[in-house]
XYZ file of C-alpha atoms in Angstrom:
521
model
C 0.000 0.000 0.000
C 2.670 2.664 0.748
C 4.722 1.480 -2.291
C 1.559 2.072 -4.700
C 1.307 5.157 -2.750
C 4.835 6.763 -3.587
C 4.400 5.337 -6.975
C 1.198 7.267 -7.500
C 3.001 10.521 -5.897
C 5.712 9.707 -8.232
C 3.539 9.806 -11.657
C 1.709 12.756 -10.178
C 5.418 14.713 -10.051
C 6.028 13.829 -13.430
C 3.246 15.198 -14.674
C 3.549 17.958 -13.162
C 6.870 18.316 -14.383
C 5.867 18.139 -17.764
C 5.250 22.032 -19.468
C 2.988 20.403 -21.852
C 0.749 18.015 -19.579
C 0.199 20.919 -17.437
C -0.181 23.521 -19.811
C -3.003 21.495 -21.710
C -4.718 20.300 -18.214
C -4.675 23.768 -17.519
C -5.920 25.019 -21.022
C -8.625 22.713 -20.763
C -10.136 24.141 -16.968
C -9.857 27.271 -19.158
C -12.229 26.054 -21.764
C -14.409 24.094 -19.555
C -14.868 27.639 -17.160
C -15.555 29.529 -19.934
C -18.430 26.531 -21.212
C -19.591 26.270 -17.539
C -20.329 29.875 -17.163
C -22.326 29.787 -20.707
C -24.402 27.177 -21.051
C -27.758 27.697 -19.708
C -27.929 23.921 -17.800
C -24.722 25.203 -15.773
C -24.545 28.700 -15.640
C -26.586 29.056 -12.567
C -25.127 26.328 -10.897
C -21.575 27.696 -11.519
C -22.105 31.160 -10.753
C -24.087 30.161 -7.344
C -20.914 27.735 -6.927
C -18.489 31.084 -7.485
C -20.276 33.499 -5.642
C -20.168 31.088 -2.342
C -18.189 32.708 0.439
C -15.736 31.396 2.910
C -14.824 33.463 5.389
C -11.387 33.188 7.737
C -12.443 33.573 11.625
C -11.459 36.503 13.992
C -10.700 38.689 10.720
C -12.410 41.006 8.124
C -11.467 38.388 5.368
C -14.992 36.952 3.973
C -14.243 36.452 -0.287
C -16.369 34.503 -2.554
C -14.989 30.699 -3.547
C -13.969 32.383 -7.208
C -11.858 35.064 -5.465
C -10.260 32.396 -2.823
C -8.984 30.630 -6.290
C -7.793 34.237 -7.306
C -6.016 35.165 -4.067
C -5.285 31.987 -2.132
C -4.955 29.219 -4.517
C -2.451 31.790 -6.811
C -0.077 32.170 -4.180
C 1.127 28.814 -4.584
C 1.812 29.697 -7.962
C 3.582 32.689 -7.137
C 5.316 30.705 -4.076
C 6.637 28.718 -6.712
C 7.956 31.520 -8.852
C 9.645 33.091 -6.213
C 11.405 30.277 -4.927
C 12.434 29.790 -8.675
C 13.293 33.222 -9.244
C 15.795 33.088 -6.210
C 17.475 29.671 -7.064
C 17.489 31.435 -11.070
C 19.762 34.843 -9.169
C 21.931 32.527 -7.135
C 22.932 29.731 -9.566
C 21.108 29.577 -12.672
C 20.200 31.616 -15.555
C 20.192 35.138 -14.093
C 23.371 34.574 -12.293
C 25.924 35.685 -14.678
C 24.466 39.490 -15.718
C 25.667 39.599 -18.756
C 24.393 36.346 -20.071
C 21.257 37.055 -18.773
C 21.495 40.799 -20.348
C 19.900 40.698 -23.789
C 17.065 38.470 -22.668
C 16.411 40.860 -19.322
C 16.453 43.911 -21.644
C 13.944 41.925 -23.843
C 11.407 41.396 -20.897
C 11.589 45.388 -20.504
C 10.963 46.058 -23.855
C 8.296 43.201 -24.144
C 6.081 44.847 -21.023
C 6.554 48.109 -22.422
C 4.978 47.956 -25.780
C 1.921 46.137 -25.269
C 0.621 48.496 -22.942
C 1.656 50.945 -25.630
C -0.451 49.365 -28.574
C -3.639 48.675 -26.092
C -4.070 52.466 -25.423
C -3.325 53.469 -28.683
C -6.150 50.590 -29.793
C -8.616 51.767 -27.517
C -8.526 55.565 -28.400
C -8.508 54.956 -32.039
C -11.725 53.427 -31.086
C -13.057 56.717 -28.652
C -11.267 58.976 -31.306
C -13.061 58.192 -34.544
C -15.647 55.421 -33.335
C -19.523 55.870 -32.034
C -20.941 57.007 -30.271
C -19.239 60.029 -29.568
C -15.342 61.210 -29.234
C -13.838 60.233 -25.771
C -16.825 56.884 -25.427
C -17.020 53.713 -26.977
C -19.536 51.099 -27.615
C -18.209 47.612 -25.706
C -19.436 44.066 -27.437
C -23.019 44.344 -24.669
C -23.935 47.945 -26.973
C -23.029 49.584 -23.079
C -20.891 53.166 -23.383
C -17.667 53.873 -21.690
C -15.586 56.293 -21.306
C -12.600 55.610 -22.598
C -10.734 57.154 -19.287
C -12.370 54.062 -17.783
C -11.323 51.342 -20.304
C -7.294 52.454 -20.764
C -7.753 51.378 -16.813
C -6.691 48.045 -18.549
C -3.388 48.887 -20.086
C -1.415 46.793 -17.667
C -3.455 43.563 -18.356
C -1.625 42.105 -21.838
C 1.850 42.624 -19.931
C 3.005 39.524 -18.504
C 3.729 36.340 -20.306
C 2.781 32.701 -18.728
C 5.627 30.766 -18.399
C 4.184 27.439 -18.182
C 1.960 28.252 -21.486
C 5.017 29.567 -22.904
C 7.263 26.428 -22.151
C 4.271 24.124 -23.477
C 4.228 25.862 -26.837
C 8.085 24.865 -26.878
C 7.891 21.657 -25.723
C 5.325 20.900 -28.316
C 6.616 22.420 -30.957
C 10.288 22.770 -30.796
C 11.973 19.696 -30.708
C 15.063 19.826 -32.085
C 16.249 23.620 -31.428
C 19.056 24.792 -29.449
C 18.572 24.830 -25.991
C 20.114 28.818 -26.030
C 16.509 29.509 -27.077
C 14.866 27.778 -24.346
C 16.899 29.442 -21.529
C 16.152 32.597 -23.368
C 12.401 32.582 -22.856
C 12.501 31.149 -19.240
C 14.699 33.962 -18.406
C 12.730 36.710 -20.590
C 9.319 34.830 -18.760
C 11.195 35.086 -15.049
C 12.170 38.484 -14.823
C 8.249 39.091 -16.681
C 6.754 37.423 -13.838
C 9.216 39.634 -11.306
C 8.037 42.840 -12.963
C 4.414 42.284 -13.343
C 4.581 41.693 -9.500
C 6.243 45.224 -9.617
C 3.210 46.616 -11.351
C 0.642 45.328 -9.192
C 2.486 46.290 -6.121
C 3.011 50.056 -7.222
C -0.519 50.107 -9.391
C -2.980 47.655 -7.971
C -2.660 47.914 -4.523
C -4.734 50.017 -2.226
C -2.749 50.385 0.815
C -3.643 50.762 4.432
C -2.859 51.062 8.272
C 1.080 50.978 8.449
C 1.252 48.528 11.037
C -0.001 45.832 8.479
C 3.047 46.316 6.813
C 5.308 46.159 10.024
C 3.699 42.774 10.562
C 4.837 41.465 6.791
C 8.461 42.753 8.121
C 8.342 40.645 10.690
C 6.814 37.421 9.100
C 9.406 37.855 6.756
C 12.448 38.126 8.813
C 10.564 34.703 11.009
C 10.244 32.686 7.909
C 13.493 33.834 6.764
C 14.878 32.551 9.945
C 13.458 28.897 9.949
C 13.663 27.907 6.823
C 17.476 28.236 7.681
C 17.477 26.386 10.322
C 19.293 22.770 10.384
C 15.621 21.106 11.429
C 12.408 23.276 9.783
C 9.600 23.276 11.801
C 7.274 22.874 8.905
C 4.003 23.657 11.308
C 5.329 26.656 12.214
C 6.885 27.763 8.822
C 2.929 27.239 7.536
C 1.191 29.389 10.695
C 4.069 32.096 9.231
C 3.433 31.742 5.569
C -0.210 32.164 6.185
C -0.201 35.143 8.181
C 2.084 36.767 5.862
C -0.759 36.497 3.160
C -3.112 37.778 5.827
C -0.915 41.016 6.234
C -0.388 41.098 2.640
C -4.142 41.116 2.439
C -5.108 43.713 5.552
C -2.229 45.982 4.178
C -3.956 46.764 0.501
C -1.049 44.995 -1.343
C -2.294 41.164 -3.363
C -2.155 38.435 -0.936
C -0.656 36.822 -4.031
C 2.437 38.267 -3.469
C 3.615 36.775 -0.045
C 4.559 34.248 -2.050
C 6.546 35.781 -4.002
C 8.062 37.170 -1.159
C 8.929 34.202 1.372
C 9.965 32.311 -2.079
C 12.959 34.981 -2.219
C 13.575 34.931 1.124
C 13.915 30.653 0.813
C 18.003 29.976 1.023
C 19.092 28.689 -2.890
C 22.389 27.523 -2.021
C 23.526 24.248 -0.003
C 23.684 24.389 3.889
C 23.749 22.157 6.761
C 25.668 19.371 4.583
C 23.137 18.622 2.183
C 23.489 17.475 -1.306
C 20.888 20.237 -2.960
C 19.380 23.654 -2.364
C 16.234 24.617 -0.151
C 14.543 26.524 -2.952
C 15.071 23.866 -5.211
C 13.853 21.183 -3.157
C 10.833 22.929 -1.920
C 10.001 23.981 -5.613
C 9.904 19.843 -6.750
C 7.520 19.305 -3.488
C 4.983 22.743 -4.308
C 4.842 21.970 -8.223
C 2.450 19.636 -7.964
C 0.031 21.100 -6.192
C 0.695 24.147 -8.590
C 0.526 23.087 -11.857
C -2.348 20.319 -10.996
C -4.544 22.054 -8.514
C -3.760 25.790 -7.856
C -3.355 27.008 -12.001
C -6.462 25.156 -12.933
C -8.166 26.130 -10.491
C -7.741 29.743 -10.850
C -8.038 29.146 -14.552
C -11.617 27.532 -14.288
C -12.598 30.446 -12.445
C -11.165 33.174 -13.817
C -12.353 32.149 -17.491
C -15.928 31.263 -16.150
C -17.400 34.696 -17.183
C -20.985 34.923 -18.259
C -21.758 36.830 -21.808
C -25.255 37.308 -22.685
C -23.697 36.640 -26.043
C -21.087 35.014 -27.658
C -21.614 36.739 -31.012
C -18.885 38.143 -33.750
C -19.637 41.911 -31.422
C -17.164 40.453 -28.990
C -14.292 39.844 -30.936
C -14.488 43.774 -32.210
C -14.998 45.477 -28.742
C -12.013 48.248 -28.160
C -11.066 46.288 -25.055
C -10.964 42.539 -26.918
C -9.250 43.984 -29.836
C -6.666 45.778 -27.908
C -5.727 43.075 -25.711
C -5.726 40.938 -28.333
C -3.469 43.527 -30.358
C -1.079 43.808 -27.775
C -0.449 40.150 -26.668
C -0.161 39.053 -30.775
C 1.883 41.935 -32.029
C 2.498 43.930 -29.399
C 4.599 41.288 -27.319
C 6.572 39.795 -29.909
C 7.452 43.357 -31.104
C 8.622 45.070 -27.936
C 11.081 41.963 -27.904
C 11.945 41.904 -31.040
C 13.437 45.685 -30.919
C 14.365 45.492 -27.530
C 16.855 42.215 -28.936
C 18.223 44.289 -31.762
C 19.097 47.551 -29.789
C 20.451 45.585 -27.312
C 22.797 43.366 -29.769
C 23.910 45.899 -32.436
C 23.858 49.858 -31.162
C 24.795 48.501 -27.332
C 26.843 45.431 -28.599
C 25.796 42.769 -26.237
C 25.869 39.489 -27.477
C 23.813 36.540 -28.011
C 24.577 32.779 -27.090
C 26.960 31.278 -29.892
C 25.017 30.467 -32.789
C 21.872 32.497 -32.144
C 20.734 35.404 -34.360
C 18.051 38.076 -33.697
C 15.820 36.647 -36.235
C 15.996 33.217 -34.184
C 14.685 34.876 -31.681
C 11.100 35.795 -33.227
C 8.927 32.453 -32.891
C 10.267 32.292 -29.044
C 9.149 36.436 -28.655
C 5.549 35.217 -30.392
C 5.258 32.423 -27.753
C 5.544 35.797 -25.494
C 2.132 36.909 -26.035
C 0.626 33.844 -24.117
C -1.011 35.739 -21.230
C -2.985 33.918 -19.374
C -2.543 33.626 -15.827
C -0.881 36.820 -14.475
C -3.040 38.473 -16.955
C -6.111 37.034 -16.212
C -5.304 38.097 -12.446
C -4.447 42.147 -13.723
C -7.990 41.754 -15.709
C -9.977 41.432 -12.402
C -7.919 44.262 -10.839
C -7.806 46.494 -13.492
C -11.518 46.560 -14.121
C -14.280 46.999 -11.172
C -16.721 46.820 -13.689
C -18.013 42.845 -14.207
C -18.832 43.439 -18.053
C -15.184 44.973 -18.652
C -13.444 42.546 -16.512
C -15.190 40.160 -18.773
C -14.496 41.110 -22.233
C -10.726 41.602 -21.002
C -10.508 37.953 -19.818
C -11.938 36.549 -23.031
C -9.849 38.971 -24.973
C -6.716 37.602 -22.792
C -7.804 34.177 -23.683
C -8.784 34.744 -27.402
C -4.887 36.988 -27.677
C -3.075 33.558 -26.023
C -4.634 31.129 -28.098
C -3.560 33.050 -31.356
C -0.327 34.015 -30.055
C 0.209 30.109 -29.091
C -0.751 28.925 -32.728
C 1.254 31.345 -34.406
C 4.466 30.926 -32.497
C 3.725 27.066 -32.853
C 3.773 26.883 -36.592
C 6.678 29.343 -36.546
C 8.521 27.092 -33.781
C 7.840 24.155 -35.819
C 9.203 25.630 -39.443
C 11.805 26.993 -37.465
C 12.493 23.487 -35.728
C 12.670 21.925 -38.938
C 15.343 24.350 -40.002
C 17.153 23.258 -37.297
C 17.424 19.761 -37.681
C 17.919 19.953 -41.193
C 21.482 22.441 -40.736
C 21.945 19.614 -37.624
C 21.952 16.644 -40.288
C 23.716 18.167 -42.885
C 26.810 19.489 -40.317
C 26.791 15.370 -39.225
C 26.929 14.482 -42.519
C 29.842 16.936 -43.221
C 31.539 16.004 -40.285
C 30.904 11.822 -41.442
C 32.379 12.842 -44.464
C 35.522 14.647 -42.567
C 36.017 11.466 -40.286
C 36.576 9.826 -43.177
C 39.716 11.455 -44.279
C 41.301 10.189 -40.824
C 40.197 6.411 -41.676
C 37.685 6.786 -38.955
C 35.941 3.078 -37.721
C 32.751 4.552 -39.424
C 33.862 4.699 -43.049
C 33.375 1.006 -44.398
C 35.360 1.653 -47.880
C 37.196 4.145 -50.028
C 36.701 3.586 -53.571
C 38.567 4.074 -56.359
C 37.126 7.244 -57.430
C 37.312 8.435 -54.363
C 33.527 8.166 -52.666
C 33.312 6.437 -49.469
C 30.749 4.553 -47.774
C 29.628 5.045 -44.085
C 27.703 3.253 -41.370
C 24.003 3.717 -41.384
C 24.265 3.194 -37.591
C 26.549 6.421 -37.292
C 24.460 8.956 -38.382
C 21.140 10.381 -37.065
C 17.468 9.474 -37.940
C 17.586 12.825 -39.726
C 20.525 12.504 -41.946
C 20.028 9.430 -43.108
C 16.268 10.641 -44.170
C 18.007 13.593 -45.769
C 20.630 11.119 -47.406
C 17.326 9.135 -48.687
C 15.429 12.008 -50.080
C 18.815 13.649 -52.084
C 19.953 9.926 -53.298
C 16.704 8.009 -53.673
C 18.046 5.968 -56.607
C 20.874 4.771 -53.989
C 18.584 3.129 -51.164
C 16.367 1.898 -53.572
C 19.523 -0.754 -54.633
C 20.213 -0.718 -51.539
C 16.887 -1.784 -50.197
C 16.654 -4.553 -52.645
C 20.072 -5.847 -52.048
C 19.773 -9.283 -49.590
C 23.509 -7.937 -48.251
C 22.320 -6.777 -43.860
C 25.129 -5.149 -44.545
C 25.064 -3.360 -47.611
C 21.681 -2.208 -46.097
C 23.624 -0.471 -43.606
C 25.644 1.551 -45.557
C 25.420 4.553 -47.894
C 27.700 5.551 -50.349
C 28.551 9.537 -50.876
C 29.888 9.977 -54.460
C 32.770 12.720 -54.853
C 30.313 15.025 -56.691
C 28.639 15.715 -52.970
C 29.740 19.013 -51.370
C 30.276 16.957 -48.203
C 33.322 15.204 -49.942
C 34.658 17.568 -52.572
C 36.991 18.469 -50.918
C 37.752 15.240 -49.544
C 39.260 13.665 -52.454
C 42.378 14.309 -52.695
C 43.389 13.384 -49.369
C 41.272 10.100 -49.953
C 43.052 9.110 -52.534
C 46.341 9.822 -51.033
C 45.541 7.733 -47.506
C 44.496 5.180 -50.145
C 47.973 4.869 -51.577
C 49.950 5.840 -48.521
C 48.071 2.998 -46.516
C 49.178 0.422 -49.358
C 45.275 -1.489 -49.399
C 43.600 -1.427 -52.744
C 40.545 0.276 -53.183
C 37.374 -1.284 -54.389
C 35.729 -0.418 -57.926
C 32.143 -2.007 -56.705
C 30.447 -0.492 -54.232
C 29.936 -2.645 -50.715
C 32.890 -4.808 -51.956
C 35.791 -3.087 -51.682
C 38.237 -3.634 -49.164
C 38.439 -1.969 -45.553
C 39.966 0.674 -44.367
């Protein structure tokens, strides 16, 4: 029983683990909110089911079960970010400045423009749109002012790193990892400044002695989680009424997690074998990925419209978000990368380009949850808060199909320069009698192991020579099957010749005239 146990924990980790398992379970709560909310069987049921409240005794805190997902499930989330974000300073990608440079600069420039396009989007609309100059007409036929709707300028921001990372697991196999740890930097040091912005824009704050109190639940948890032996019960009590301070004080409970995640010691102590931060992160991902982000995402989707109709998708605030997640992300990043790699001269990791860069930047414009959670602070009104979320999720699902068919034409790129290098470099081998050149011939081609080279090359070999395999195919030699001939004509061993022909002589074996008979090298 405890063995199945620990087995079923241990399949529940690696799910977890997985960007794209995740990102799809959490896709799908998404989807099923937004279906739940809009379907007349369950729309009643789910909104009576939101609007339930829970309240936390001997305090002022009484939220409804859709804002408990908002601010207590999400700090998990953001518990996890900060306890990534510190072991990412201390060791990892953010460590060395000037690695980290370009794709830090591009994170700027990523959260600046979006904002940018969204107000310019919205006042085109107020400018030259009905009903009248400085109002505009959202998807319900309702008039605001447009002072009220630029409220939401902050909301396309922030890209969703586990969205992001699911796109690229998906769809870029076979890319460098260089572009990887460029997004999960650029997505890290997103997710540090949209904290920024809530904390200086979306927080209404109080009594000063609320914030005394986060001091000191700070410094507490700061001291026991250094401690040789944690006392886990009372690390919890302190966590918690950290978010309660966070709360009382007017600043998003949310962000005590971010808080005691930085304050969570990323480097080895007390003789053990890995980091705090790191360890704690493995434990809290489940419970993030598989409980806390869908969660949040089933109830922050599950707004009702009193219709779905094409109206929607050309409201100023649904067009504007959508405007500056799919262009407006990708672009900020895109200029940021060149200004910061050719006028300032920093650099990019060995065999990267600016260009490379672009499919990674569209994967950018995934909002979702961060931006989900600025659409219900942004707006007090329900019907604008609405039409923001759906444009947040209508903006992420474009920006994830574009930046997949991009990742995946740019993957394919990739592994096609990969097989033709390993052919090159098969082809180079050869000239210093390598094991995995069968023969030299006498007109100088050579013949190489089919078990050397990659799935790739050899279906790149098959669709340049196709006359080749198909004698090979039909030949009843196993090993003449394994072997492919590259005739001196090829650009891979041009060049080769020469020295072919002299290790041919200068080794004093003949050289066979019939291909897969020939004697060894």
């Amino acid at each position: 029983m405890v063995g199945s146990r620990f087995g079923l924990w241990s399949r529940i980790k690696r799910v977890a683990a997985s960007d794209t398992i995740s990102g799809l379970i959490m896709l799908g709560f998404a989807l099923v909110g937004l279906l739940l909310a809009n379907i007349p069987v369950t729309s009643h049921l789910f909104e009576s089911i939101a609007e339930t409240h829970m309240a936390v005794p001997y305090t002022n805190i009484d939220l409804p079960l859709g804002h408990w997902a908002q601010d207590g499930l999400l700090t998990i989330f953001f518990l996890v970010v900060g306890l990534d974000l510190k072991q990412e300073l201390t060791t990892g990608s953010l460590a060395n400045p000037k690695a980290a440079a370009v794709p830090m600069a591009c994170a700027v420039g990523g959260m600046a423009v979006p904002p940018l396009l969204f107000l310019l989007v919205t006042w085109l609309f107020s400018a030259f749109g009905p009903p009248a100059p400085g109002l505009e007409i959202v998807a319900s036929g309702a008039v605001h002012p447009f002072s009220a709707i630029s409220q939401g300028w902050a909301i396309p921001m922030a890209t969703d790193i586990a969205f992001s990372l699911t796109v690229l697991a998906l769809f870029a196999k076979g890319l460098p990892g260089s572009i990887r740890a460029f997004l999960m930097t650029l997505a890290t040091v997103d997710d540090l400044l949209a904290v920024i912005v809530i904390a200086l824009f979306f927080s209404s704050l109080n009594a000063w002695y609320w914030f005394l109190g986060i001091v000191v639940c700070a410094a507490v948890w700061a001291y026991l989680v250094r401690r040789r032996r944690v006392p886990w019960p009372v690390v919890v009590i302190v966590g918690a009424l950290a978010w309660v301070m966070m709360f009382e004080a007017g600043v998003h409970p949310t962000l005590a997690g971010m808080l005691v995640g930085l304050l969570t010691p990323s480097r080895e102590m007390h003789g053990e074998t890995s980091p705090r931060a790191e360890r704690y992160k493995e434990k809290l991902q489940p419970f993030s990925a598989l409980l806390a982000l869908p969660i949040f995402a089933l109830f922050a989707t599950g707004v009702h419209f009193e219709a779905l109709s094409p109206a929607m998708m050309v409201s100023p605030v649904v067009l504007g978000i959508v405007a500056a997640l799919v262009i407006g992300k990708p672009l900020g990043i895109m200029i940021t990368a060149w200004l910061a790699t050719h006028p300032i001269g920093l650099s990019l990791p060995k065999g990267l380009r600016v260009r490379d860069l672009f499919p990674a930047a569209c994967a950018c414009g995934i909002g979702f949850t961060v931006s989900f959670l600025l659409a219900t602070l942004a707006y007090d009104d329900p019907e604008l808060s609405g039409e923001a979320r759906f444009g947040v999720l209508v903006g992420s699902l474009i920006s994830a199909m574009v930046a997949g068919l991009l990742l995946n034409h740019q993957a394919r790129g990739f592994r096609s320069r990969a097989a033709e290098r390993e052919l090159a470099e098969a082809a180079r081998k050869a000239a210093g009698a390598d094991a995995n050149i069968e023969e030299v011939l006498a007109d100088g081609s050579i013949t190489i192991s089919m078990k050397a080279l990659s799935p790739e090359a050899i279906r790149r070999y098959r669709e340049r020579h196709p006359e080749r395999f198909a004698t090979e195919e039909g030949s009843s030699s196993e090993e003449e099957r394994r072997t492919t001939t590259v005739k001196p004509g090829s650009r891979h061993i041009s060049r080769l010749k020469r020295r072919m022909r002299e290790l041919g002589k200068g080794s004093g074996k003949a050289t066979g005239s019939k291909r897969g008979r020939g004697h060894r090298r």
